[in-house]
CSV table of C-alpha atoms in Angstrom, one decimal:
chain,number,residue,atom,x,y,z
A,1,ARG,CA,158.6,135.2,42.0
A,2,ILE,CA,160.3,138.0,44.7
A,3,SER,CA,164.0,138.7,44.1
A,4,ILE,CA,166.6,139.3,46.5
A,5,ALA,CA,170.1,140.1,46.5
A,6,VAL,CA,172.5,138.6,49.4
A,7,HIS,CA,175.8,137.5,49.8
A,8,ALA,CA,177.5,134.1,50.3
A,9,ASP,CA,178.7,134.8,53.9
A,10,SER,CA,175.3,136.1,55.0
A,11,ILE,CA,173.5,133.3,53.0
A,12,ALA,CA,175.9,130.5,54.8
A,13,THR,CA,175.0,132.3,58.2
A,14,TRP,CA,172.0,134.0,59.1
A,15,ALA,CA,170.2,134.9,56.4
A,16,LEU,CA,168.3,131.5,55.2
A,17,THR,CA,167.1,131.0,58.7
A,18,ALA,CA,165.7,134.6,58.9
A,19,LEU,CA,163.7,133.9,55.4
A,20,THR,CA,162.6,130.3,56.2
A,21,PRO,CA,158.8,131.6,58.1
A,22,LEU,CA,158.4,133.3,54.5
A,23,VAL,CA,159.2,130.7,52.1
A,24,THR,CA,157.2,128.2,54.6
A,25,ALA,CA,154.5,130.4,54.3
A,26,GLY,CA,154.5,130.6,50.2
A,27,LEU,CA,156.7,133.2,49.1
A,28,PRO,CA,158.1,132.5,45.7
A,29,LEU,CA,161.6,133.4,46.6
A,30,GLU,CA,164.9,133.8,44.5
A,31,ILE,CA,168.1,134.8,46.0
A,32,ILE,CA,170.6,136.0,44.0
A,33,ALA,CA,174.3,135.7,45.6
A,34,ASP,CA,176.8,138.3,44.7
A,35,ASP,CA,180.1,140.1,46.6
A,36,GLN,CA,178.6,142.0,49.8
A,37,GLU,CA,179.8,145.3,47.5
A,38,PHE,CA,178.2,144.1,44.6
A,39,THR,CA,174.5,143.1,45.4
A,40,GLN,CA,173.5,146.8,45.7
A,41,VAL,CA,174.5,146.3,41.5
A,42,TRP,CA,171.3,144.2,41.2
A,43,LEU,CA,168.7,146.5,43.2
A,44,ARG,CA,169.9,149.6,41.1
A,45,GLU,CA,169.5,147.9,37.7
A,46,GLY,CA,165.9,146.9,38.8
A,47,GLN,CA,166.5,143.1,38.9
A,48,VAL,CA,165.4,142.9,42.5
A,49,LEU,CA,163.2,144.2,45.2
A,50,GLY,CA,166.3,144.3,48.2
A,51,CYS,CA,169.4,143.4,48.8
A,52,VAL,CA,171.9,142.9,51.8
A,53,THR,CA,175.1,144.8,51.4
A,54,ALA,CA,177.9,146.3,53.1
A,55,LEU,CA,177.5,149.6,51.2
A,56,PRO,CA,175.6,152.4,53.2
A,57,GLN,CA,174.3,155.0,51.0
A,58,ALA,CA,171.1,154.5,50.1
A,59,LEU,CA,169.9,154.5,45.8
A,60,ARG,CA,167.0,157.1,44.8
A,61,GLY,CA,163.7,155.6,45.5
A,62,CYS,CA,165.0,153.2,48.4
A,63,LYS,CA,165.1,153.5,51.9
A,64,VAL,CA,168.3,151.5,54.3
A,65,VAL,CA,167.9,149.7,57.2
A,66,PRO,CA,171.3,149.0,59.3
A,67,LEU,CA,171.5,145.2,59.7
A,68,GLY,CA,174.6,144.9,62.3
A,69,VAL,CA,178.3,144.0,62.0
A,70,MET,CA,179.7,140.9,60.7
A,71,PRO,CA,183.3,140.1,62.4
A,72,TYR,CA,185.7,138.6,59.9
A,73,VAL,CA,188.8,136.4,61.2
A,74,ALA,CA,191.6,134.8,59.2
A,75,VAL,CA,191.8,131.1,59.8
A,76,ALA,CA,193.8,128.0,58.5
A,77,HIS,CA,193.9,124.5,59.1
A,78,PRO,CA,196.4,123.6,62.2
A,79,ALA,CA,198.7,121.7,59.9
A,80,TYR,CA,198.8,124.8,57.0
A,81,ALA,CA,199.1,127.3,60.2
A,82,ALA,CA,202.2,125.2,61.4
A,83,ALA,CA,203.8,124.9,57.9
A,84,HIS,CA,203.0,128.5,56.8
A,85,ALA,CA,202.5,130.8,59.8
A,86,PRO,CA,204.2,129.3,62.9
A,87,ARG,CA,204.0,132.3,64.9
A,88,GLY,CA,200.9,133.3,63.2
A,89,LEU,CA,200.0,135.7,60.5
A,90,THR,CA,202.8,138.4,59.7
A,91,ALA,CA,203.4,141.1,56.9
A,92,HIS,CA,205.7,139.0,55.2
A,93,GLY,CA,204.3,135.5,55.8
A,94,ALA,CA,200.8,136.8,54.0
A,95,ARG,CA,202.6,137.8,50.6
A,96,SER,CA,204.0,134.5,50.7
A,97,MET,CA,201.2,132.3,51.7
A,98,ALA,CA,198.0,131.2,50.0
A,99,PHE,CA,194.7,133.1,50.8
A,100,ILE,CA,191.3,131.6,49.3
A,101,ALA,CA,188.8,134.2,48.0
A,102,PHE,CA,185.6,134.0,46.7
A,103,ASN,CA,186.2,135.4,43.7
A,104,ARG,CA,188.2,138.2,41.6
A,105,LYS,CA,185.8,140.8,43.3
A,106,ASP,CA,185.9,139.8,46.8
A,107,GLU,CA,188.9,142.2,48.6
A,108,LEU,CA,188.5,140.8,52.1
A,109,GLN,CA,191.8,139.0,52.4
A,110,ALA,CA,193.3,142.0,51.2
A,111,ARG,CA,191.4,144.3,53.7
A,112,PHE,CA,192.2,142.3,56.5
A,113,VAL,CA,196.0,142.0,55.8
A,114,ARG,CA,196.3,145.9,55.4
A,115,ARG,CA,194.3,146.7,58.7
A,116,ALA,CA,196.2,143.8,60.6
A,117,PHE,CA,199.4,145.5,59.5
A,118,ARG,CA,198.4,148.7,58.8
A,119,LEU,CA,199.4,148.9,55.2
A,120,PRO,CA,198.3,150.9,52.6
A,121,ARG,CA,198.1,148.4,49.7
A,122,VAL,CA,199.2,144.4,49.5
A,123,ALA,CA,199.5,141.6,46.9
A,124,LEU,CA,198.1,138.3,47.9
A,125,ASN,CA,198.6,134.9,46.4
A,126,GLN,CA,194.9,133.7,45.7
A,127,ARG,CA,193.0,131.0,45.1
A,128,PHE,CA,189.2,131.3,44.6
A,129,VAL,CA,186.4,129.1,45.4
A,130,PRO,CA,183.0,131.1,44.7
A,131,SER,CA,181.1,129.5,47.8
A,132,ALA,CA,181.3,130.3,51.2
A,133,GLU,CA,180.7,126.9,52.7
A,134,GLY,CA,183.3,125.8,49.8
A,135,GLN,CA,185.8,128.2,51.0
A,136,VAL,CA,185.7,126.5,54.4
A,137,GLN,CA,186.0,123.0,53.1
A,138,ALA,CA,189.0,124.5,51.0
A,139,VAL,CA,190.9,125.6,54.0
A,140,LEU,CA,190.1,122.1,56.0
A,141,ALA,CA,191.8,120.5,52.9
A,142,GLY,CA,194.8,122.7,53.7
A,143,TRP,CA,194.3,124.7,50.1
A,144,GLY,CA,195.4,128.0,52.1
A,145,ALA,CA,194.1,130.3,54.7
A,146,CYS,CA,190.6,132.4,54.4
A,147,VAL,CA,189.3,135.4,55.9
A,148,VAL,CA,185.7,134.7,56.8
A,149,PRO,CA,182.6,135.3,59.3
A,150,GLU,CA,183.9,134.3,62.8
A,151,LEU,CA,179.9,133.1,63.3
A,152,GLN,CA,180.6,130.7,60.3
A,153,VAL,CA,183.8,129.1,61.7
A,154,ARG,CA,183.0,129.5,65.5
A,155,SER,CA,182.4,125.9,66.3
A,156,LEU,CA,185.7,124.7,64.2
A,157,LEU,CA,187.5,127.3,66.1
A,158,ALA,CA,186.4,126.1,69.5
A,159,ALA,CA,187.1,122.4,68.6
A,160,GLY,CA,190.9,123.6,67.0
A,161,THR,CA,189.7,121.8,63.6
A,162,LEU,CA,190.9,125.3,62.5
A,163,VAL,CA,192.8,128.2,63.9
A,164,ASP,CA,192.9,131.7,64.2
A,165,LEU,CA,195.6,132.9,62.5
A,166,ALA,CA,195.8,136.5,64.0
A,167,PRO,CA,193.9,136.3,67.9
A,168,GLY,CA,192.6,139.6,68.2
A,169,THR,CA,192.6,141.2,65.1
A,170,VAL,CA,188.9,141.3,63.5
A,171,LEU,CA,187.6,142.8,60.4
A,172,PRO,CA,184.1,144.3,61.0
A,173,VAL,CA,181.7,144.5,57.9
A,174,GLU,CA,178.6,146.9,58.7
A,175,LEU,CA,175.5,145.6,56.7
A,176,TYR,CA,172.6,146.9,55.5
A,177,TRP,CA,169.7,145.7,54.0
A,178,HIS,CA,168.4,148.2,50.9
A,179,CYS,CA,164.9,147.8,49.3
A,180,TRP,CA,162.4,149.8,47.3
A,181,ASN,CA,160.7,152.6,49.4
A,182,LEU,CA,157.3,151.0,47.8
A,183,ASP,CA,154.1,150.7,50.1
A,184,SER,CA,154.2,146.6,50.1
A,185,GLY,CA,153.5,144.0,52.4
A,186,VAL,CA,156.0,141.6,50.9
A,187,LEU,CA,158.5,144.4,51.7
A,188,ASP,CA,157.5,144.8,55.1
A,189,SER,CA,157.7,141.5,55.5
A,190,LEU,CA,160.9,140.8,54.3
A,191,THR,CA,162.6,144.1,56.0
A,192,ARG,CA,161.1,142.6,59.4
A,193,ALA,CA,162.6,139.2,59.2
A,194,LEU,CA,165.7,140.2,58.1
A,195,THR,CA,166.2,143.0,60.7
A,196,GLU,CA,164.9,140.5,63.7
A,197,ALA,CA,167.3,137.5,62.6
A,198,ALA,CA,170.3,139.8,61.9
A,199,ALA,CA,169.6,141.2,65.5
A,200,GLN,CA,170.4,138.3,67.0
A,201,ALA,CA,173.0,136.8,64.8
A,202,LEU,CA,175.2,139.7,64.3
A,203,VAL,CA,177.2,142.3,66.4
A,204,ALA,CA,174.7,146.1,67.1
A,205,PRO,CA,176.8,148.6,65.6
A,206,ALA,CA,178.7,151.5,67.6
């Protein structure tokens, strides 16, 4: 079994496409999902061979490959937006509306609001749905707003099924592939597959 740790948003958008040829060829792959700030813990503890993470610092004995930038946007169902943010997301409104987070470790919602309004700290009313696809479904059901990859909701925004609560405001999250620095054909194949797919799906780093 070949184990890697990947955060849920990459699983829901581009990572499975990257890994499909390897799995089809017979790679016995196990994907462990965690927050993008915590997938590296699995690598540090020796439980996986590699991870996709937002942390750039390499662990001892590991190598790091930049993958690209995943832009995040704040979205809501049009009816929820009309009721709770009729003029778009505001600093005051963000404190009173509900945000859907992945779990208690998920800081993306707070990071987005702090970035949008240049706030040193913010306390949000959050509901938790531990699935990237489930978060979008919760938004569509009117549970609240959510900060999600623009790549994941691009078609829904274009169709008007979801609305962008803060047009022009994007939270860029840089992603990296970390793996053990070993002479391994499997690791080379994983690295090549992920970097090539990321180059197509993500934004090139500045």
